[in-house]
């Protein structure tokens, strides 16, 4: 090759190289530090912008999507939450960095000059907030499996067969929500998974046919400190259940609530004695409380369940101290210092009902009603029975006088009602007699029977109330000792809506004659005073039916 030709080749080669270098260098220099032209992120054009400007532009354009609610659908439940509430956001910085990646390479320059590019926005996820949002949704769609168990209908075991539940697939839901947000979808269907029970139907049926039937085949004996009591088959079945034990089986569980009070009394080794007061020279003096001793009833349910599991028919309960309801220290702080009310009612001597009045008065005497406590005459006295000295005497039942154990105790309820009335304490429940009884103040009296109607009142003061009772052959008195709050006066209306007496004749050995009295309505006001000023008035409205004049023919 000649020298001239070689020189031409070199010149041509140099020119080509120069063109190539200039073709790369010129656009590279002009595009340096900018997002390549034609770059779009989820439809937002950021091409040709400096990185900071691109980030700001993306933040503005994508902010609406962060605030736009997404509909999450799971198990028929639809919940709308914004991506922000779910901890989702766009990462403009990393998105722009991704757009800039490779922009200065020849391929990047060529793409910038002759092409375009679509990029997804990068997503930021606050995993804790996303998990919390999905947990709230799960609460509304998850259903726990029914583990199955055994109950009783009477003495017959009845099975509750296991059933599967359902639960939100939280990991899958988190992925689906992130993907839907990144893709710009405003609704996403989330999957539920089956939550299987730990037990099988065969296991439940086996327990019902075997252990559950044997468990109530005979009574159970409770023993503590030399005392014994019996839990009948019916009492066992009423509280006994077989429930999942968390280990793939069933275990017995016993709810002792319905028998606890009776068993506590039956297994009482030494009764506790509340602190009370004795009146010495017109002043209350504290009588110390005494701690009792009896079976630990708190362990009754688990102990019976344990005996059933072991196939035993005897339960030995530990004995524990039985604390008094009112301690000595509490009594000293109750402000029981003076008589605040007293009331006496009269009756003819020596009838059987007088025995009942004296008996109930003895039971209630010395009882201390704590501040805020509601006193229930039936709860304190319990059912009237011959074992404690109550006898048969007339009472009103179904419009007639009948003989019943404890008849006549309404006179004590009436006497206490008036002590409550003049003591200024809150009447909670009282019911007047059906017929007016002349030995009681009209409209200011109360009947009582067991279990209803009860007589209840509330100590709405901040002081304790000591109940003291006394009686003679012809009268009973109830006194309240506390700290005096009010002077109480009683005011009564005239009788109105008077209804005449009906004369009747009946036959039968159980017939008890009735003297007859008019029916009427009456209003009584309790007037609260302090320092001579009327504070308020309370109205008691009472309606009495006419008592028939009944003659009995044998």
C-alpha positions as semicolon CSV with decimal commas, in nm:
position;residue;x (nm);y (nm);z (nm)
1;X;0,000;0,000;0,000
2;X;0,137;0,345;-0,089
3;X;0,204;0,609;0,173
4;X;-0,072;0,830;0,030
5;X;-0,331;0,552;0,060
6;X;-0,228;0,469;0,416
7;X;-0,265;0,831;0,514
8;X;-0,623;0,835;0,370
9;X;-0,722;0,527;0,573
10;X;-0,591;0,682;0,892
11;X;-0,780;1,004;0,826
12;X;-1,106;0,819;0,756
13;X;-1,066;0,603;1,067
14;X;-0,995;0,903;1,283
15;X;-1,300;1,080;1,145
16;X;-1,524;0,781;1,223
17;X;-1,389;0,758;1,574
18;X;-1,435;1,129;1,625
19;X;-1,796;1,112;1,504
20;X;-1,863;0,823;1,741
21;X;-1,700;1,001;2,031
22;X;-1,890;1,317;1,959
23;X;-2,214;1,119;1,910
24;X;-2,179;0,979;2,265
25;X;-2,010;1,271;2,438
26;X;-2,245;1,546;2,329
27;X;-2,570;1,383;2,455
28;X;-2,389;1,240;2,759
29;X;-2,279;1,587;2,857
30;X;-2,618;1,740;2,788
31;X;-2,808;1,468;2,985
32;X;-2,564;1,440;3,273
33;X;-2,737;1,454;3,618
34;X;-3,090;1,428;3,476
35;X;-3,350;1,155;3,449
36;X;-3,334;1,016;3,095
37;X;-3,596;1,163;2,863
38;X;-3,899;0,940;2,801
39;X;-3,894;0,795;3,156
40;X;-4,240;0,747;3,306
41;X;-4,325;0,608;3,651
42;X;-4,678;0,469;3,672
43;X;-4,777;0,712;3,400
44;X;-4,599;1,011;3,555
45;X;-4,340;1,167;3,321
46;X;-4,018;1,252;3,504
47;X;-3,788;1,252;3,198
48;X;-3,531;1,530;3,176
49;X;-3,578;1,638;3,539
50;X;-3,303;1,666;3,792
51;X;-3,331;1,394;4,059
52;X;-3,461;1,625;4,333
53;X;-3,719;1,777;4,100
54;X;-3,821;1,428;3,986
55;X;-3,868;1,315;4,346
56;X;-4,083;1,619;4,427
57;X;-4,291;1,569;4,113
58;X;-4,348;1,202;4,195
59;X;-4,446;1,281;4,555
60;X;-4,707;1,528;4,436
61;X;-4,850;1,308;4,162
62;X;-4,864;0,985;4,367
63;X;-4,988;1,139;4,693
64;X;-5,351;1,098;4,582
65;X;-5,306;0,722;4,549
66;X;-5,181;0,702;4,907
67;X;-5,501;0,873;5,027
68;X;-5,739;0,682;4,797
69;X;-5,918;0,405;4,995
70;X;-5,856;0,045;4,901
71;X;-6,138;-0,209;4,939
72;X;-6,026;-0,528;5,111
73;X;-6,267;-0,818;5,059
74;X;-6,248;-1,130;5,275
75;X;-6,517;-1,386;5,352
76;X;-6,795;-1,157;5,236
77;X;-6,670;-0,876;5,458
78;X;-6,571;-0,551;5,284
79;X;-6,348;-0,298;5,457
80;X;-6,216;0,027;5,316
81;X;-5,876;0,148;5,435
82;X;-5,636;0,396;5,283
83;X;-5,282;0,277;5,196
84;X;-5,159;0,527;5,455
85;X;-5,368;0,353;5,723
86;X;-5,214;0,024;5,613
87;X;-4,861;0,160;5,636
88;X;-4,811;0,177;5,257
89;X;-4,637;0,462;5,075
90;X;-4,429;0,531;4,764
91;X;-4,051;0,559;4,783
92;X;-3,980;0,845;4,540
93;X;-3,609;0,852;4,621
94;X;-3,535;0,489;4,534
95;X;-3,768;0,509;4,234
96;X;-3,572;0,802;4,089
97;X;-3,244;0,626;4,167
98;X;-3,367;0,327;3,970
99;X;-3,458;0,555;3,679
100;X;-3,107;0,701;3,682
101;X;-2,934;0,365;3,697
102;X;-2,740;0,302;3,367
103;X;-2,846;0,632;3,217
104;X;-2,483;0,731;3,136
105;X;-2,399;0,408;2,952
106;X;-2,405;0,403;2,570
107;X;-2,716;0,185;2,586
108;X;-2,874;0,432;2,827
109;X;-2,783;0,727;2,602
110;X;-2,923;0,546;2,300
111;X;-3,248;0,469;2,489
112;X;-3,273;0,832;2,592
113;X;-3,222;0,948;2,231
114;X;-3,435;0,696;2,051
115;X;-3,666;0,526;2,303
116;X;-3,865;0,551;2,630
117;X;-3,907;0,350;2,945
118;X;-4,195;0,267;3,188
119;X;-4,098;0,203;3,550
120;X;-4,310;0,093;3,849
121;X;-4,297;0,310;4,158
122;X;-4,102;0,158;4,444
123;X;-4,317;0,089;4,754
124;X;-4,239;0,153;5,121
125;X;-4,413;-0,078;5,375
126;X;-4,452;-0,027;5,750
127;X;-4,486;-0,395;5,835
128;X;-4,628;-0,333;6,183
129;X;-4,907;-0,103;6,062
130;X;-4,993;-0,338;5,776
131;X;-5,009;-0,632;6,016
132;X;-5,225;-0,430;6,257
133;X;-5,469;-0,332;5,982
134;X;-5,503;-0,690;5,867
135;X;-5,543;-0,806;6,228
136;X;-5,846;-0,576;6,267
137;X;-5,994;-0,722;5,950
138;X;-5,923;-1,073;6,074
139;X;-6,124;-1,007;6,390
140;X;-6,435;-0,955;6,181
141;X;-6,391;-1,254;5,949
142;X;-6,211;-1,517;6,154
143;X;-6,428;-1,781;6,320
144;X;-6,284;-2,016;6,576
145;X;-6,340;-2,384;6,516
146;X;-6,599;-2,551;6,738
147;X;-6,387;-2,796;6,930
148;X;-6,682;-3,005;7,033
149;X;-6,775;-3,130;7,377
150;X;-7,039;-3,296;7,591
151;X;-7,322;-3,138;7,790
152;X;-7,625;-3,289;7,959
153;X;-7,997;-3,280;7,900
154;X;-8,123;-3,394;8,236
155;X;-7,897;-3,691;8,307
156;X;-7,842;-3,778;7,942
157;X;-7,511;-3,680;7,775
158;X;-7,553;-3,470;7,459
159;X;-7,271;-3,422;7,208
160;X;-7,156;-3,097;7,052
161;X;-6,974;-3,211;6,739
162;X;-6,657;-3,034;6,618
163;X;-6,679;-2,791;6,327
164;X;-6,396;-2,619;6,137
165;X;-6,352;-2,245;6,154
166;X;-6,181;-2,006;5,916
167;X;-5,895;-1,760;5,940
168;X;-5,753;-1,486;5,722
169;X;-5,426;-1,590;5,556
170;X;-5,239;-1,288;5,693
171;X;-4,907;-1,348;5,516
172;X;-5,083;-1,400;5,184
173;X;-5,306;-1,101;5,253
174;X;-5,005;-0,877;5,319
175;X;-4,847;-0,977;4,987
176;X;-5,175;-0,927;4,800
177;X;-5,231;-0,581;4,950
178;X;-4,875;-0,469;4,866
179;X;-4,909;-0,597;4,509
180;X;-5,249;-0,430;4,461
181;X;-5,117;-0,098;4,590
182;X;-4,808;-0,114;4,369
183;X;-5,023;-0,196;4,067
184;X;-5,271;0,083;4,137
185;X;-5,570;-0,146;4,203
186;X;-5,829;-0,011;4,446
187;X;-5,978;-0,350;4,539
188;X;-5,819;-0,676;4,645
189;X;-5,970;-1,016;4,730
190;X;-5,803;-1,180;5,030
191;X;-5,804;-1,554;5,088
192;X;-5,923;-1,739;5,397
193;X;-5,785;-2,069;5,516
194;X;-5,966;-2,345;5,703
195;X;-5,903;-2,360;6,078
196;X;-5,953;-2,725;6,170
197;X;-6,077;-2,834;6,515
198;X;-5,840;-3,025;6,739
199;X;-6,097;-3,299;6,800
200;X;-6,283;-3,543;6,581
201;X;-6,651;-3,632;6,602
202;X;-6,554;-3,988;6,691
203;X;-6,361;-3,869;6,998
204;X;-6,658;-3,666;7,124
205;X;-6,903;-3,952;7,074
206;X;-6,672;-4,190;7,256
207;X;-6,655;-3,964;7,564
208;X;-7,034;-3,913;7,562
209;X;-7,099;-4,286;7,552
210;X;-6,842;-4,369;7,819
211;X;-6,690;-4,123;8,066
212;X;-6,976;-3,870;8,054
213;X;-7,239;-4,134;8,128
214;X;-7,037;-4,286;8,412
215;X;-6,971;-3,942;8,565
216;X;-7,339;-3,893;8,663
217;X;-7,422;-4,257;8,739
218;X;-7,421;-4,193;9,116
219;X;-7,399;-3,900;9,362
220;X;-7,070;-3,748;9,474
221;X;-6,966;-3,706;9,838
222;X;-6,792;-3,388;9,955
223;X;-6,596;-3,395;10,279
224;X;-6,407;-3,134;10,480
225;X;-6,308;-3,120;10,848
226;X;-6,545;-3,396;10,952
227;X;-6,840;-3,245;10,766
228;X;-6,998;-3,415;10,464
229;X;-7,238;-3,312;10,190
230;X;-7,379;-3,483;9,882
231;X;-7,382;-3,358;9,524
232;X;-7,677;-3,533;9,360
233;X;-7,670;-3,680;9,011
234;X;-7,888;-3,393;8,892
235;X;-7,657;-3,132;9,048
236;X;-7,358;-3,300;8,885
237;X;-7,519;-3,302;8,542
238;X;-7,633;-2,939;8,574
239;X;-7,278;-2,810;8,617
240;X;-7,064;-3,071;8,441
241;X;-6,923;-3,027;8,090
242;X;-6,655;-3,201;7,888
243;X;-6,447;-2,948;7,698
244;X;-6,137;-2,945;7,477
245;X;-5,818;-2,981;7,679
246;X;-5,591;-2,816;7,422
247;X;-5,405;-3,141;7,373
248;X;-5,640;-3,310;7,130
249;X;-5,873;-3,457;7,394
250;X;-6,163;-3,372;7,628
251;X;-6,147;-3,296;7,999
252;X;-6,424;-3,252;8,259
253;X;-6,508;-2,899;8,377
254;X;-6,752;-2,824;8,657
255;X;-6,932;-2,494;8,725
256;X;-7,006;-2,498;9,098
257;X;-7,192;-2,166;9,100
258;X;-7,538;-2,316;9,157
259;X;-7,437;-2,534;9,452
260;X;-7,158;-2,326;9,607
261;X;-7,376;-2,141;9,861
262;X;-7,554;-2,456;9,981
263;X;-7,230;-2,653;10,006
264;X;-7,062;-2,368;10,192
265;X;-7,334;-2,391;10,456
266;X;-7,328;-2,771;10,470
267;X;-6,948;-2,781;10,505
268;X;-6,925;-2,500;10,758
269;X;-6,715;-2,627;11,047
270;X;-6,735;-2,313;11,262
271;X;-6,948;-2,017;11,146
272;X;-6,778;-1,675;11,138
273;X;-6,936;-1,409;11,352
274;X;-6,965;-1,051;11,228
275;X;-6,855;-0,766;11,445
276;X;-7,161;-0,607;11,599
277;X;-7,257;-0,373;11,879
278;X;-7,417;-0,392;12,217
279;X;-7,593;-0,094;12,368
280;X;-7,438;0,004;12,698
281;X;-7,595;0,296;12,886
282;X;-7,750;0,421;12,562
283;X;-7,426;0,403;12,364
284;X;-7,319;0,141;12,105
285;X;-7,010;-0,062;12,202
286;X;-6,829;-0,285;11,949
287;X;-6,858;-0,660;11,997
288;X;-6,550;-0,815;11,826
289;X;-6,584;-1,035;11,518
290;X;-6,485;-1,402;11,518
291;X;-6,316;-1,584;11,229
292;X;-6,490;-1,905;11,122
293;X;-6,367;-2,222;10,956
294;X;-6,507;-2,424;10,666
295;X;-6,443;-2,593;10,333
296;X;-6,258;-2,389;10,074
297;X;-6,548;-2,346;9,830
298;X;-6,324;-2,171;9,575
299;X;-6,170;-2,511;9,501
300;X;-6,508;-2,685;9,463
301;X;-6,540;-2,672;9,083
302;X;-6,185;-2,790;9,002
303;X;-6,205;-3,054;9,278
304;X;-6,525;-3,207;9,138
305;X;-6,380;-3,200;8,785
306;X;-6,068;-3,373;8,915
307;X;-6,273;-3,642;9,085
308;X;-6,470;-3,706;8,763
309;X;-6,144;-3,732;8,567
310;X;-6,008;-3,980;8,821
311;X;-6,331;-4,180;8,837
312;X;-6,368;-4,106;9,210
313;X;-6,700;-4,055;9,392
314;X;-6,550;-3,863;9,684
315;X;-6,394;-3,518;9,704
316;X;-6,192;-3,406;10,004
317;X;-6,188;-3,027;10,020
318;X;-5,929;-2,836;10,220
319;X;-6,059;-2,627;10,508
320;X;-5,991;-2,256;10,517
321;X;-6,070;-1,958;10,735
322;X;-6,413;-1,804;10,681
323;X;-6,379;-1,430;10,732
324;X;-6,665;-1,235;10,890
325;X;-6,859;-0,998;10,669
326;X;-6,786;-0,710;10,911
327;X;-6,449;-0,709;11,091
328;X;-6,382;-0,554;11,429
329;X;-6,169;-0,280;11,275
330;X;-6,438;-0,198;11,019
331;X;-6,709;-0,180;11,284
332;X;-6,509;0,072;11,486
333;X;-6,498;0,308;11,185
334;X;-6,864;0,286;11,080
335;X;-6,992;0,586;11,274
336;X;-7,251;0,385;11,467
337;X;-7,302;0,623;11,759
338;X;-7,671;0,709;11,809
339;X;-8,023;0,587;11,752
340;X;-8,153;0,733;11,424
341;X;-8,496;0,567;11,409
342;X;-8,721;0,326;11,596
343;X;-9,062;0,177;11,527
344;X;-9,297;-0,055;11,715
345;X;-9,603;-0,248;11,597
346;X;-9,858;-0,427;11,814
347;X;-10,024;-0,770;11,790
348;X;-10,250;-0,991;12,005
349;X;-10,061;-1,223;12,237
350;X;-9,978;-1,582;12,195
351;X;-10,094;-1,672;11,840
352;X;-9,859;-1,897;11,633
353;X;-9,762;-1,597;11,418
354;X;-9,607;-1,435;11,728
355;X;-9,354;-1,719;11,744
356;X;-9,250;-1,643;11,386
357;X;-9,218;-1,269;11,458
358;X;-8,991;-1,340;11,754
359;X;-8,782;-1,592;11,555
360;X;-8,713;-1,357;11,262
361;X;-8,638;-1,072;11,504
362;X;-8,374;-1,287;11,676
363;X;-8,209;-1,373;11,341
364;X;-8,183;-1,009;11,231
365;X;-8,084;-0,863;11,569
366;X;-7,732;-0,720;11,563
367;X;-7,694;-0,725;11,184
368;X;-7,472;-0,441;11,057
369;X;-7,554;-0,290;10,716
370;X;-7,241;-0,140;10,564
371;X;-7,237;0,193;10,374
372;X;-7,374;0,138;10,023
373;X;-7,500;-0,212;10,106
374;X;-7,850;-0,323;10,007
375;X;-8,018;-0,522;10,283
376;X;-8,243;-0,807;10,165
377;X;-8,464;-0,960;10,433
378;X;-8,491;-1,286;10,236
379;X;-8,115;-1,309;10,177
380;X;-8,034;-1,251;10,544
381;X;-8,305;-1,475;10,691
382;X;-8,339;-1,736;10,418
383;X;-8,635;-1,965;10,373
384;X;-8,848;-1,996;10,682
385;X;-8,835;-2,355;10,813
386;X;-8,930;-2,554;11,121
387;X;-8,565;-2,647;11,189
388;X;-8,496;-2,288;11,299
389;X;-8,815;-2,250;11,502
390;X;-9,066;-2,118;11,250
391;X;-9,421;-2,257;11,274
392;X;-9,735;-2,261;11,062
393;X;-9,950;-1,950;11,080
394;X;-10,196;-1,770;10,849
395;X;-10,074;-1,567;10,553
396;X;-10,243;-1,422;10,243
397;X;-10,212;-1,638;9,929
398;X;-10,430;-1,618;9,617
399;X;-10,678;-1,379;9,784
400;X;-10,731;-1,604;10,087
401;X;-10,575;-1,673;10,425
402;X;-10,381;-1,999;10,430
403;X;-10,153;-2,163;10,687
404;X;-9,785;-2,170;10,598
405;X;-9,455;-2,205;10,784
406;X;-9,338;-1,855;10,870
407;X;-9,679;-1,689;10,839
408;X;-9,691;-1,355;11,016
409;X;-9,333;-1,240;10,950
410;X;-9,471;-0,959;10,735
411;X;-9,539;-0,777;11,062
412;X;-9,162;-0,772;11,120
413;X;-9,110;-0,649;10,760
414;X;-9,361;-0,370;10,822
415;X;-9,187;-0,272;11,145
416;X;-8,849;-0,259;10,970
417;X;-8,998;-0,067;10,675
418;X;-9,099;0,210;10,913
419;X;-8,753;0,213;11,072
420;X;-8,615;0,258;10,720
421;X;-8,877;0,525;10,649
422;X;-8,798;0,736;10,957
423;X;-8,424;0,668;10,935
424;X;-8,418;0,835;10,593
425;X;-8,273;0,534;10,411
426;X;-8,345;0,434;10,049
427;X;-8,643;0,209;9,981
428;X;-8,540;-0,043;9,714
429;X;-8,823;-0,299;9,712
430;X;-9,137;-0,326;9,918
431;X;-9,491;-0,437;9,847
432;X;-9,790;-0,347;10,059
433;X;-10,031;-0,620;10,169
434;X;-10,315;-0,700;9,929
435;X;-10,567;-0,608;10,200
436;X;-10,542;-0,329;10,454
437;X;-10,456;-0,456;10,805
438;X;-10,569;-0,216;11,075
439;X;-10,271;-0,274;11,308
440;X;-10,037;-0,122;11,045
441;X;-10,017;0,246;10,936
442;X;-10,205;0,273;10,606
443;X;-9,969;0,309;10,308
444;X;-9,662;0,257;10,525
445;X;-9,623;-0,120;10,549
446;X;-9,474;-0,415;10,364
447;X;-9,544;-0,782;10,310
448;X;-9,277;-1,046;10,252
449;X;-9,263;-1,410;10,143
450;X;-8,991;-1,643;10,017
451;X;-8,840;-1,609;9,762
452;X;-9,067;-1,322;9,654
453;X;-9,188;-1,067;9,737
454;X;-8,875;-0,955;9,921
455;X;-8,822;-0,647;10,134
456;X;-8,500;-0,461;10,044
457;X;-8,355;-0,125;10,140
458;X;-8,020;0,043;10,080
459;X;-7,795;0,214;10,328
460;X;-7,731;0,521;10,115
461;X;-7,532;0,693;10,388
462;X;-7,158;0,690;10,452
463;X;-7,213;0,535;10,796
464;X;-7,290;0,182;10,906
465;X;-7,637;0,092;11,033
466;X;-7,682;-0,139;11,332
467;X;-8,020;-0,318;11,344
468;X;-8,141;-0,389;11,697
469;X;-8,464;-0,578;11,757
470;X;-8,669;-0,647;12,069
471;X;-9,014;-0,782;12,143
472;X;-9,276;-0,860;12,405
473;X;-9,579;-1,087;12,395
474;X;-9,774;-0,806;12,225
475;X;-9,524;-0,593;12,032
476;X;-9,206;-0,596;11,823
477;X;-8,959;-0,307;11,789
478;X;-8,687;-0,237;11,531
479;X;-8,423;0,026;11,604
480;X;-8,157;0,164;11,369
481;X;-7,831;0,297;11,515
482;X;-7,599;0,506;11,296
483;X;-7,519;0,876;11,253
484;X;-7,831;1,086;11,215
485;X;-7,867;1,270;10,882
486;X;-8,228;1,387;10,865
487;X;-8,539;1,464;11,065
488;X;-8,820;1,272;10,896
489;X;-9,190;1,353;10,903
490;X;-9,480;1,155;10,755
491;X;-9,787;1,305;10,594
492;X;-10,083;1,106;10,459
493;X;-10,372;1,188;10,226
494;X;-10,730;1,092;10,295
495;X;-10,838;0,754;10,167
496;X;-10,987;0,768;9,817
497;X;-11,129;0,534;9,550
498;X;-11,295;0,341;9,832
499;X;-11,434;-0,002;9,733
500;X;-11,700;-0,191;9,933
501;X;-11,666;-0,524;10,113
502;X;-11,806;-0,838;9,946
503;X;-11,972;-1,106;10,161
504;X;-11,886;-1,468;10,073
505;X;-11,944;-1,816;10,206
506;X;-11,713;-2,111;10,135
507;X;-11,683;-2,473;10,243
508;X;-11,378;-2,683;10,317
509;X;-11,160;-2,789;10,606
510;X;-10,884;-2,547;10,496
511;X;-11,114;-2,245;10,490
512;X;-11,007;-1,961;10,722
513;X;-11,266;-1,689;10,795
514;X;-11,191;-1,334;10,683
515;X;-11,330;-1,029;10,864
516;X;-11,358;-0,801;10,562
517;X;-11,233;-0,447;10,506
518;X;-11,285;-0,178;10,248
519;X;-11,043;-0,131;9,963
520;X;-10,897;0,213;9,902
521;X;-10,603;0,415;9,773
522;X;-10,382;0,638;9,984
523;X;-10,073;0,854;9,938
524;X;-9,803;0,895;10,201
525;X;-9,523;1,153;10,180
526;X;-9,188;1,114;10,349
527;X;-9,058;1,463;10,426
528;X;-8,682;1,504;10,470
529;X;-8,578;1,794;10,695
530;X;-8,247;1,928;10,822
531;X;-8,212;2,218;11,065
532;X;-8,585;2,282;11,027
533;X;-8,569;2,319;10,647
534;X;-8,748;2,084;10,407
535;X;-8,492;1,924;10,174
536;X;-8,726;1,704;9,969
537;X;-9,045;1,501;9,972
538;X;-9,099;1,141;9,860
539;X;-9,442;1,003;9,768
540;X;-9,556;0,646;9,835
541;X;-9,876;0,546;9,654
542;X;-10,063;0,238;9,780
543;X;-10,381;0,067;9,660
544;X;-10,558;-0,192;9,879
545;X;-10,809;-0,444;9,744
546;X;-11,132;-0,487;9,943
547;X;-11,098;-0,788;10,175
548;X;-11,407;-1,009;10,150
549;X;-11,612;-1,093;10,459
550;X;-11,573;-1,471;10,438
551;X;-11,777;-1,719;10,637
552;X;-11,659;-2,080;10,645
553;X;-11,909;-2,366;10,650
554;X;-11,777;-2,700;10,769
